[in-house]
Coordinates of C-alpha atoms and ligand atoms in Angstrom, one line a residue:
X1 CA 84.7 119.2 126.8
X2 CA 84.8 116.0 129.1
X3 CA 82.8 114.4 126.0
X4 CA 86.1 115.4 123.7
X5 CA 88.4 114.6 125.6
X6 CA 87.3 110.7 126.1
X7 CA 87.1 110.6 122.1
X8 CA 90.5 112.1 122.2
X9 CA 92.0 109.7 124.7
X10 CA 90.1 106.6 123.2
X11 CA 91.5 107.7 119.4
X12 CA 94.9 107.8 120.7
X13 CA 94.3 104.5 122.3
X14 CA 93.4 102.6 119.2
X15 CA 96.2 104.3 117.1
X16 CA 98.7 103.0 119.8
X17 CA 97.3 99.2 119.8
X18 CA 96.3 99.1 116.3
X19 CA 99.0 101.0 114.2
X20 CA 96.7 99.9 110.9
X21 CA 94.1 101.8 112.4
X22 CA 95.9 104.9 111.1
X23 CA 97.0 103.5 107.7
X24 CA 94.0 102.9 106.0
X25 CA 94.4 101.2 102.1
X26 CA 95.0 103.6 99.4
X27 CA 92.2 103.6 96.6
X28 CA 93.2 106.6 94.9
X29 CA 95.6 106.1 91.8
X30 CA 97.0 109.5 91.9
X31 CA 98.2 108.6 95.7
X32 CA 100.3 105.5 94.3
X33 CA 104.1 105.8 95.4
X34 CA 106.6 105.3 93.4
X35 CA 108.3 102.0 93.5
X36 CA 111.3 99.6 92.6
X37 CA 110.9 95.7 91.6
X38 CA 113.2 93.6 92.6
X39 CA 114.8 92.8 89.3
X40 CA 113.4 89.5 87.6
X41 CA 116.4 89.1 85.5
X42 CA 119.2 89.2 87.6
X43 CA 120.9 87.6 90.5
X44 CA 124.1 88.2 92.5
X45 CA 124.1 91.3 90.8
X46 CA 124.7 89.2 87.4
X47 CA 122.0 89.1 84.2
X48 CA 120.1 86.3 83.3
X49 CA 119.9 86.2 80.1
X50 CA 119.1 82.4 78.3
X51 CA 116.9 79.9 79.6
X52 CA 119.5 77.7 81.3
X53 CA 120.5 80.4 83.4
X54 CA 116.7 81.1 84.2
X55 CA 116.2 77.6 84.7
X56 CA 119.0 76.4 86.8
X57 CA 120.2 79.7 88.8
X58 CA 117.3 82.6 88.9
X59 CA 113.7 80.6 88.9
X60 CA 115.1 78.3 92.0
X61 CA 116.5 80.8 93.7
X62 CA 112.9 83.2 93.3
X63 CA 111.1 79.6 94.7
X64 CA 113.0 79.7 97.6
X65 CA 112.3 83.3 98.9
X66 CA 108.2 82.7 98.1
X67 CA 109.1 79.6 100.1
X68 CA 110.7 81.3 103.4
X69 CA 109.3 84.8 103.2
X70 CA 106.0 84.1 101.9
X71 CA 104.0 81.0 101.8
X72 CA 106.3 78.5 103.0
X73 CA 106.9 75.0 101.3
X74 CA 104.6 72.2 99.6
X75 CA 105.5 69.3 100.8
X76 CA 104.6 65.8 98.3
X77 CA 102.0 63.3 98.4
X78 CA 101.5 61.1 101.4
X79 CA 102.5 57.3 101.1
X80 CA 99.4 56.2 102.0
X81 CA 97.0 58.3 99.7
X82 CA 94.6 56.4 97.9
X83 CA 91.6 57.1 96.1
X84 CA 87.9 55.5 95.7
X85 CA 85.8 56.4 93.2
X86 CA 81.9 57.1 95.6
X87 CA 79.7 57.1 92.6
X88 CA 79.6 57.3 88.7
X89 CA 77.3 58.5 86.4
X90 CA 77.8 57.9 82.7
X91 CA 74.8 59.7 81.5
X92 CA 74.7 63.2 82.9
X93 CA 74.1 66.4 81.3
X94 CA 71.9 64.8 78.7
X95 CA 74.2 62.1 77.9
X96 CA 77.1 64.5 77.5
X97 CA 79.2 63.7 80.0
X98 CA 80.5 61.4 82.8
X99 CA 80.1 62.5 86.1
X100 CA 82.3 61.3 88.9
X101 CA 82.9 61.3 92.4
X102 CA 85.9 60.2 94.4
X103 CA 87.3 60.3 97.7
X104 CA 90.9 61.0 97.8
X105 CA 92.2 59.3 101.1
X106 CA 95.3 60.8 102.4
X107 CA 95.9 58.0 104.3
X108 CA 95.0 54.3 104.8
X109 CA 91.7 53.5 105.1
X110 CA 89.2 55.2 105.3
X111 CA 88.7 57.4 108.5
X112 CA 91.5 59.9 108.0
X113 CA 91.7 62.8 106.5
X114 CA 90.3 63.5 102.6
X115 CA 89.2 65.6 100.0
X116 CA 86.1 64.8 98.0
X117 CA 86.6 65.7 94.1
X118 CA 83.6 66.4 91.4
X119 CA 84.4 65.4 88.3
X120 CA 82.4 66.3 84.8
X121 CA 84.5 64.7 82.0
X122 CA 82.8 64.8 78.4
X123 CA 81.3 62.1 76.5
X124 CA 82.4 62.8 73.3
X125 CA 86.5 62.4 73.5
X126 CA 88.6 59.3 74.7
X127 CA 90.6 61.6 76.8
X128 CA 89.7 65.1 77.6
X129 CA 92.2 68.1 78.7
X130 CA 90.1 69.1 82.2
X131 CA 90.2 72.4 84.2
X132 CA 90.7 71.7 87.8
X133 CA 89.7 74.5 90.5
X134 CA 88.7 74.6 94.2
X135 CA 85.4 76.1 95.4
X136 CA 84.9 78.0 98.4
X137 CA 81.3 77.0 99.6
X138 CA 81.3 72.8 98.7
X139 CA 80.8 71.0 95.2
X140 CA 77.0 70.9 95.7
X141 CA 76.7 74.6 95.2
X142 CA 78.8 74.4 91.9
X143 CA 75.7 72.9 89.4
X144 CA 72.3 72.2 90.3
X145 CA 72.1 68.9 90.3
X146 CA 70.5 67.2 93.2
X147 CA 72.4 64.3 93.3
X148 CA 75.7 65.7 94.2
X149 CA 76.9 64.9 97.4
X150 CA 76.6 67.0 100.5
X151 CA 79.8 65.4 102.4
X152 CA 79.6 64.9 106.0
X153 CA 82.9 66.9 106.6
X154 CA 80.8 70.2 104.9
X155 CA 78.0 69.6 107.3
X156 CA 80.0 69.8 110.1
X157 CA 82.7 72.5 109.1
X158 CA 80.7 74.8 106.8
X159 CA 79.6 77.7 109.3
X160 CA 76.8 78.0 106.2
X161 CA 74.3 75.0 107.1
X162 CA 72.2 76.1 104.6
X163 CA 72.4 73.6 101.6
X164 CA 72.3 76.1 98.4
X165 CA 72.3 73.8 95.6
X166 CA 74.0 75.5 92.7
X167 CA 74.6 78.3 94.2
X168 CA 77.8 79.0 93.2
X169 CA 76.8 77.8 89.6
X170 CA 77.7 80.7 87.1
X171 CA 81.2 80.5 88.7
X172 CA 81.9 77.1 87.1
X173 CA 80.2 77.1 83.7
X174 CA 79.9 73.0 83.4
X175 CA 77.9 73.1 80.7
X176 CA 79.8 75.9 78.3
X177 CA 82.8 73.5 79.6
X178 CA 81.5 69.9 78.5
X179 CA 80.5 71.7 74.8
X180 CA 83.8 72.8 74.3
X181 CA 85.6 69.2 75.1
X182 CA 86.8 70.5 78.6
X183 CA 86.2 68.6 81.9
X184 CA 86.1 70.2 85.2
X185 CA 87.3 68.8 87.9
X186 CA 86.4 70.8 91.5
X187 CA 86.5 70.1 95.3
X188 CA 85.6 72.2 98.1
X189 CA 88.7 74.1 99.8
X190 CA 88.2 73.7 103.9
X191 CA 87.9 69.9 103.0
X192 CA 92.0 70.3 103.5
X193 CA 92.1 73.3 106.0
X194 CA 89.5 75.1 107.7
X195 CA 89.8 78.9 106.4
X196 CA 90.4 80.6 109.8
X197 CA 93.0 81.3 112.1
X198 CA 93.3 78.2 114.2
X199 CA 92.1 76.1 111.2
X200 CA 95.8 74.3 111.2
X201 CA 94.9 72.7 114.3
X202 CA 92.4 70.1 112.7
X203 CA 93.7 70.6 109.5
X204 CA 96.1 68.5 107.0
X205 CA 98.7 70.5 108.6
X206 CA 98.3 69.0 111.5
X207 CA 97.1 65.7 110.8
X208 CA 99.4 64.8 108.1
X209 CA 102.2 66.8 109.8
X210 CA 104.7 63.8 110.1
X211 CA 103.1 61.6 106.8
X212 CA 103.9 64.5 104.9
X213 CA 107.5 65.0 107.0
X214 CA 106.6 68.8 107.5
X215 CA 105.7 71.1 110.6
X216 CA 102.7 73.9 110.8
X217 CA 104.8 76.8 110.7
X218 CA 106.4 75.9 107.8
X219 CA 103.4 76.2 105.5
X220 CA 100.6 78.6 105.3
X221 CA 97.1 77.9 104.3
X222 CA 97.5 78.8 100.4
X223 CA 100.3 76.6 100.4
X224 CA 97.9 74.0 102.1
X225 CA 95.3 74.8 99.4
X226 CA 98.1 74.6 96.7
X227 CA 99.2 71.3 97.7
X228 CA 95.1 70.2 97.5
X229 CA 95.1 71.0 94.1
X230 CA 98.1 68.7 93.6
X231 CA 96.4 66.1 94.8
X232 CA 93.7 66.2 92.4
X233 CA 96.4 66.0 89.9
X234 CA 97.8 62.4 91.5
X235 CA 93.9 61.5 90.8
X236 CA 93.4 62.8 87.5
X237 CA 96.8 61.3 86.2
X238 CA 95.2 58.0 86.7
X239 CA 91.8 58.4 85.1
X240 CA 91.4 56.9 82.0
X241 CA 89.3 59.8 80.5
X242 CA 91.7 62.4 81.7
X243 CA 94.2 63.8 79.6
X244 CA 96.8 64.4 82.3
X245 CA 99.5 66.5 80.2
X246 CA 96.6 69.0 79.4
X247 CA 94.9 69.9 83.1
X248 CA 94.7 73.8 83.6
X249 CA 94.7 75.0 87.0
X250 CA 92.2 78.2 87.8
X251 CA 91.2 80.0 90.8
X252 CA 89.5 82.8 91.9
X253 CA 90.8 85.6 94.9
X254 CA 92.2 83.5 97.8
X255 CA 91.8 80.3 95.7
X256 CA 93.6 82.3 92.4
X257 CA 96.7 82.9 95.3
X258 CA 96.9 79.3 96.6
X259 CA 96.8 78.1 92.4
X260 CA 100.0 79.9 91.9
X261 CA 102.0 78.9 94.5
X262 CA 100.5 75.3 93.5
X263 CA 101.5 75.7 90.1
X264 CA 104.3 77.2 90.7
X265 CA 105.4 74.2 92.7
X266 CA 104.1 71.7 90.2
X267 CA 105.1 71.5 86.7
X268 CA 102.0 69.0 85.6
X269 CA 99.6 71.9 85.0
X270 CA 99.9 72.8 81.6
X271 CA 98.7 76.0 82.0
X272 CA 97.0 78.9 84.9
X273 CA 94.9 80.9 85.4
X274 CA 94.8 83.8 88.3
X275 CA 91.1 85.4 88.2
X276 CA 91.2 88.2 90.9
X277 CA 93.6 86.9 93.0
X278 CA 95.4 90.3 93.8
X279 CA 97.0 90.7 96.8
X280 CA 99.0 87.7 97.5
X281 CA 98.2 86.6 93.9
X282 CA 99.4 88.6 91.1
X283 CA 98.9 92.0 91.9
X284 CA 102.4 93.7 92.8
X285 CA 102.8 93.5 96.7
X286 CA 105.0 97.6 96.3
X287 CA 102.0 99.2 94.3
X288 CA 99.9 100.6 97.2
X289 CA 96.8 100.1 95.9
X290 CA 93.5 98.5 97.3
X291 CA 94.4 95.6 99.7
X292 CA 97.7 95.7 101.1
X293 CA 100.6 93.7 102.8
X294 CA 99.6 95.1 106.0
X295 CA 96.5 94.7 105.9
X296 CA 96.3 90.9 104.3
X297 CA 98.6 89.5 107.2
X298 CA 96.5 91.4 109.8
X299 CA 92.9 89.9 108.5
X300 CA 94.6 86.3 107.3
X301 CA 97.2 86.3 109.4
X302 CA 97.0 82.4 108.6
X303 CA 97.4 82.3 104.8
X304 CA 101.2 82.9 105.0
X305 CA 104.3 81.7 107.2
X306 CA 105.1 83.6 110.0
X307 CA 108.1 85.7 108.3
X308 CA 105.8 87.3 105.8
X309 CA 104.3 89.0 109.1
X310 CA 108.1 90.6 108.7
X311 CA 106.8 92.9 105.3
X312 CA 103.4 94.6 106.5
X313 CA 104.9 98.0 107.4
X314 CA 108.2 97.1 105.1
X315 CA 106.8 95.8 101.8
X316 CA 110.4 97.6 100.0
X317 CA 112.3 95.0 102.2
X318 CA 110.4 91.9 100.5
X319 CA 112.8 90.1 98.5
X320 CA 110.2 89.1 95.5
X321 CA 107.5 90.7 94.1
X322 CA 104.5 89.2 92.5
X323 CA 106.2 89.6 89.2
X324 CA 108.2 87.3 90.2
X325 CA 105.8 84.4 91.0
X326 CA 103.6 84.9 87.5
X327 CA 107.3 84.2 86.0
X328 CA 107.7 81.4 87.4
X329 CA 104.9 79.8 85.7
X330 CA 107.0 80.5 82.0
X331 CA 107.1 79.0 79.5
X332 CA 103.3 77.4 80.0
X333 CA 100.6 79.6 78.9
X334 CA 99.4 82.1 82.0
X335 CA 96.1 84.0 82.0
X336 CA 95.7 86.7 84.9
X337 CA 91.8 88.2 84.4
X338 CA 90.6 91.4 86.7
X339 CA 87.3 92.9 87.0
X340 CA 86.5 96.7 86.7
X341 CA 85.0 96.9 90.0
X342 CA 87.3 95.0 92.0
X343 CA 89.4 97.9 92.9
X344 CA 90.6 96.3 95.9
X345 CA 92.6 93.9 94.1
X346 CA 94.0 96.5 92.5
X347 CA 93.6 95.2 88.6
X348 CA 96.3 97.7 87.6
X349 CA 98.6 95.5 89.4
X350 CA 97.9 92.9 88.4
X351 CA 98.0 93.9 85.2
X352 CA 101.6 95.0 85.3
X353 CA 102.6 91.9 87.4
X354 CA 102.1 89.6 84.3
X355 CA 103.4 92.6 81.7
X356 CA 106.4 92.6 84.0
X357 CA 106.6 88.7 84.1
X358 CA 106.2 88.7 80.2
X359 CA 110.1 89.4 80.0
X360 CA 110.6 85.3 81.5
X361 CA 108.4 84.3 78.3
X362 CA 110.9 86.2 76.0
X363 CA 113.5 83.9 77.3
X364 CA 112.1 81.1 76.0
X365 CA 110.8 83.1 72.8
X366 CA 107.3 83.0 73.6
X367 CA 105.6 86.6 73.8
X368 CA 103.4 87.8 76.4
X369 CA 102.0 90.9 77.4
X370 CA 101.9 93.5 74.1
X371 CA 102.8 96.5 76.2
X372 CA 102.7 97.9 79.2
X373 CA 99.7 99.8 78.6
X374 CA 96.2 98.1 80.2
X375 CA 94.3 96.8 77.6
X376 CA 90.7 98.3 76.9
X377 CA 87.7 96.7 78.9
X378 CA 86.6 93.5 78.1
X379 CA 89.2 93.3 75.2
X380 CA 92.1 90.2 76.1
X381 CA 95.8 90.8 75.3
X382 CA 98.7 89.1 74.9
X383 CA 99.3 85.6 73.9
X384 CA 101.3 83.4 76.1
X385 CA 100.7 85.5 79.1
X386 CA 97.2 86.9 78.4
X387 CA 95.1 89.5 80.7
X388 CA 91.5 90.8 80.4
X389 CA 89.8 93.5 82.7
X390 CA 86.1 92.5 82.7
X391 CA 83.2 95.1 83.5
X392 CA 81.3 93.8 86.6
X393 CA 82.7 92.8 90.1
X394 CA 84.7 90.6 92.1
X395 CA 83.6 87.4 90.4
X396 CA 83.6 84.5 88.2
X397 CA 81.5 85.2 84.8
X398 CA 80.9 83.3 81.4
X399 CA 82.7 86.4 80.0
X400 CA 85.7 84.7 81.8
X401 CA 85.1 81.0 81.4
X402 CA 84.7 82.1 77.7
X403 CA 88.4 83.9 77.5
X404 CA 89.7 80.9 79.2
X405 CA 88.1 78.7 76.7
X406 CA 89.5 80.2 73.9
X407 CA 93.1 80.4 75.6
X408 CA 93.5 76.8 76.1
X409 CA 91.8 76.1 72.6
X410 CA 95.1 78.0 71.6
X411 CA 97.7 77.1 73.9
X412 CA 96.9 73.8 75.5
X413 CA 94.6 71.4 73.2
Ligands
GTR1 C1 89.0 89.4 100.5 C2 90.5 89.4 100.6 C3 91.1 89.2 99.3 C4 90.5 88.0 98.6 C5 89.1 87.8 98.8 C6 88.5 86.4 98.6 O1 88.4 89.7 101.7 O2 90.8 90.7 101.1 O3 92.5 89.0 99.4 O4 91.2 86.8 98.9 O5 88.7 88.1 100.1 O6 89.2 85.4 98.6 O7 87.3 86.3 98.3

């Protein structure tokens, strides 16, 4: 009895300090409530229907509430970025391709704060159109090669001190990349912002808060992680091998999130791609499925501004939906790819996030999404918005490099 009653007494104590406790995440599709988007194609209560209206009324209007209710502003480049090229090797992969690494200095000198880019660009072209991606664990766990550099920064931030060369290698498909006349262009995400809660404090947010004319709570990490990817545009638009007008900016999960809001910011990628981003991403925030509002804020509180806190227990209140954000990216071609067992992204939403954002394209006479029905595994849809569901998990696969190939074969070179 005594023993019951402390299990009692200490149940009813968690529920009272941790509401969430209670609320676990739904994972059953027959338990999905019914829900109401905000409407994409409307505002003030009047239709949008052309692409000036879209253009100069509706898609600033849906920036500004991802900007104060969600992930808070990018702010530009800093005046005193500049960038040095560490070392350069014509004759990699074979012969195949260039390989490159620079620093990009976000101020003067060379002491401050900086991101170090990996660059593969191929051989064969004058100019090559380049994908451009962050990676979670440092750019000498993206290929094997030996001679990429372990940065100081990674040795002293990474909490994983081992040094797993390659790695991460299936995720970034060089090779596949430089045979199809793509580069790649990658750099390691906590360069900018360590990925924890107090990460800000010795961060770009906080270093570069009064170069870049903004404060920490006016940004949240994915914005910071956006604005790095940004960056590596300013680089790549003055390399000579770089076609600049075709760069298409990917990312995976967290990374997939932060490329949205980037691109959403910045017009110079021709084209996106959102692999498993969900939550935060492109899966619809009001489809309670898999990972939540709730439950994002409470294990990142620091990926978003303080006034998406506002939403966990309120997600009808939100002014946008992810719908919203995928549209944003219209008229340049948008791929959003799930996995079968990533359930926790809830690939159903995501799904209907880009069908739903689809109806922008039409503005400007592009198609999208087919129909609102999934499409079958492993089988892409769509044309200017396109979306696969992939067997396997929470990943990045040739299967998906291999999609994204043929997509920018299509829409961008
Ligand atoms: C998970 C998180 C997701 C996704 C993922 C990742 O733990 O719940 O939102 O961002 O991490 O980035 O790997």
């Amino acid at each position: 009895m005594r023993l019951l009653i402390r299990f009692l007494t200490a149940t009813m104590f968690l529920l009272m300090t941790d509401g969430v406790a209670a609320q676990n995440e739904n994972m059953d599709e027959s338990k999905v409530n019914p829900y109401t988007l905000p409407d994409l194609l409307s505002s003030n209560g009047k239709k949008i229907s052309n692409v000036k209206q879209w253009e100069r009324s509706r898609k600033p209007e849906i920036l500004s509430l991802y900007q104060q209710h969600v992930y808070g502003r990018i702010p530009g480049r800093p005046s005193a970025m500049h960038f040095i090229t560490t070392s350069i090797d014509r004759n990699a992969l074979q012969g195949k391709a260039t390989r490159k690494e620079v620093t990009i200095h976000f101020t003067a000198g060379e002491q401050g704060p900086s991101l170090h880019l990996l660059l593969w660009i191929p051989n064969e072209r004058i100019k090559s159109p380049v994908f451009v991606g962050l990676n979670f664990d440092g750019n000498h766990t993206t290929h094997a090669d030996s001679t990429i550099t372990v940065t100081e920064k990674w040795k002293t931030t990474s909490k994983n001190k081992a040094i797993l060369r390659g790695s991460q290698s299936t995720r970034w498909q060089v090779d596949t990349l430089i045979a199809h006349g793509y580069g790649l262009a990658t750099a390691w995400y906590q360069d900018v912002e360590r990925d924890d809660s107090t990460g800000w404090q010795t961060g770009i947010r906080t270093t570069l808060q009064e170069s870049l004319q903004i404060t920490p709570k006016e940004w949240g990490a994915l914005a910071v992680w956006g604005w790095a990817n940004s960056r590596i545009m300013d680089y790549l638009e003055t390399d000579e091998q770089v076609d600049a007008k075709r760069v298409i900016l990917t990312g995976h999960s967290r990374l997939g999130k932060a490329a949205l809001w980037g691109a959403a910011n910045d017009k110079r990628f021709a084209a996106i791609i959102s692999n498993n981003s969900g939550e935060g991403g492109a899966a619809l925030a009001r489809r309670n499925f898999g990972e939540d509002v709730k439950r994002i804020n409470r294990a990142f509180p620091h990926w978003f501004i303080g006034k998406f806190k506002d939403y966990s227990f309120a997600v009808d209140q939100l002014p946008v939906d992810q719908h919203m954000l995928l549209a944003t990216m219209a008229p340049r071609p948008l791929y959003v790819a799930s996995a079968l067992e990533d359930a926790w992204a809830d690939p159903k939403g995501e799904f209907l996030s880009a069908w739903h954002a689809s109806s922008a394209y039409a503005l400007y006479v592009k198609k999208g999404l087919p129909s609102s029905n999934m499409p079958p595994v492993n089988s892409p849809a769509g044309k200017w918005v396109r979306y696969h569901i992939r067997t396997g998990k929470h990943d990045v696969t040739l299967f998906d490099w291999q999609q994204y190939i043929d997509f920018a074969d299509e829409y961008v070179k």
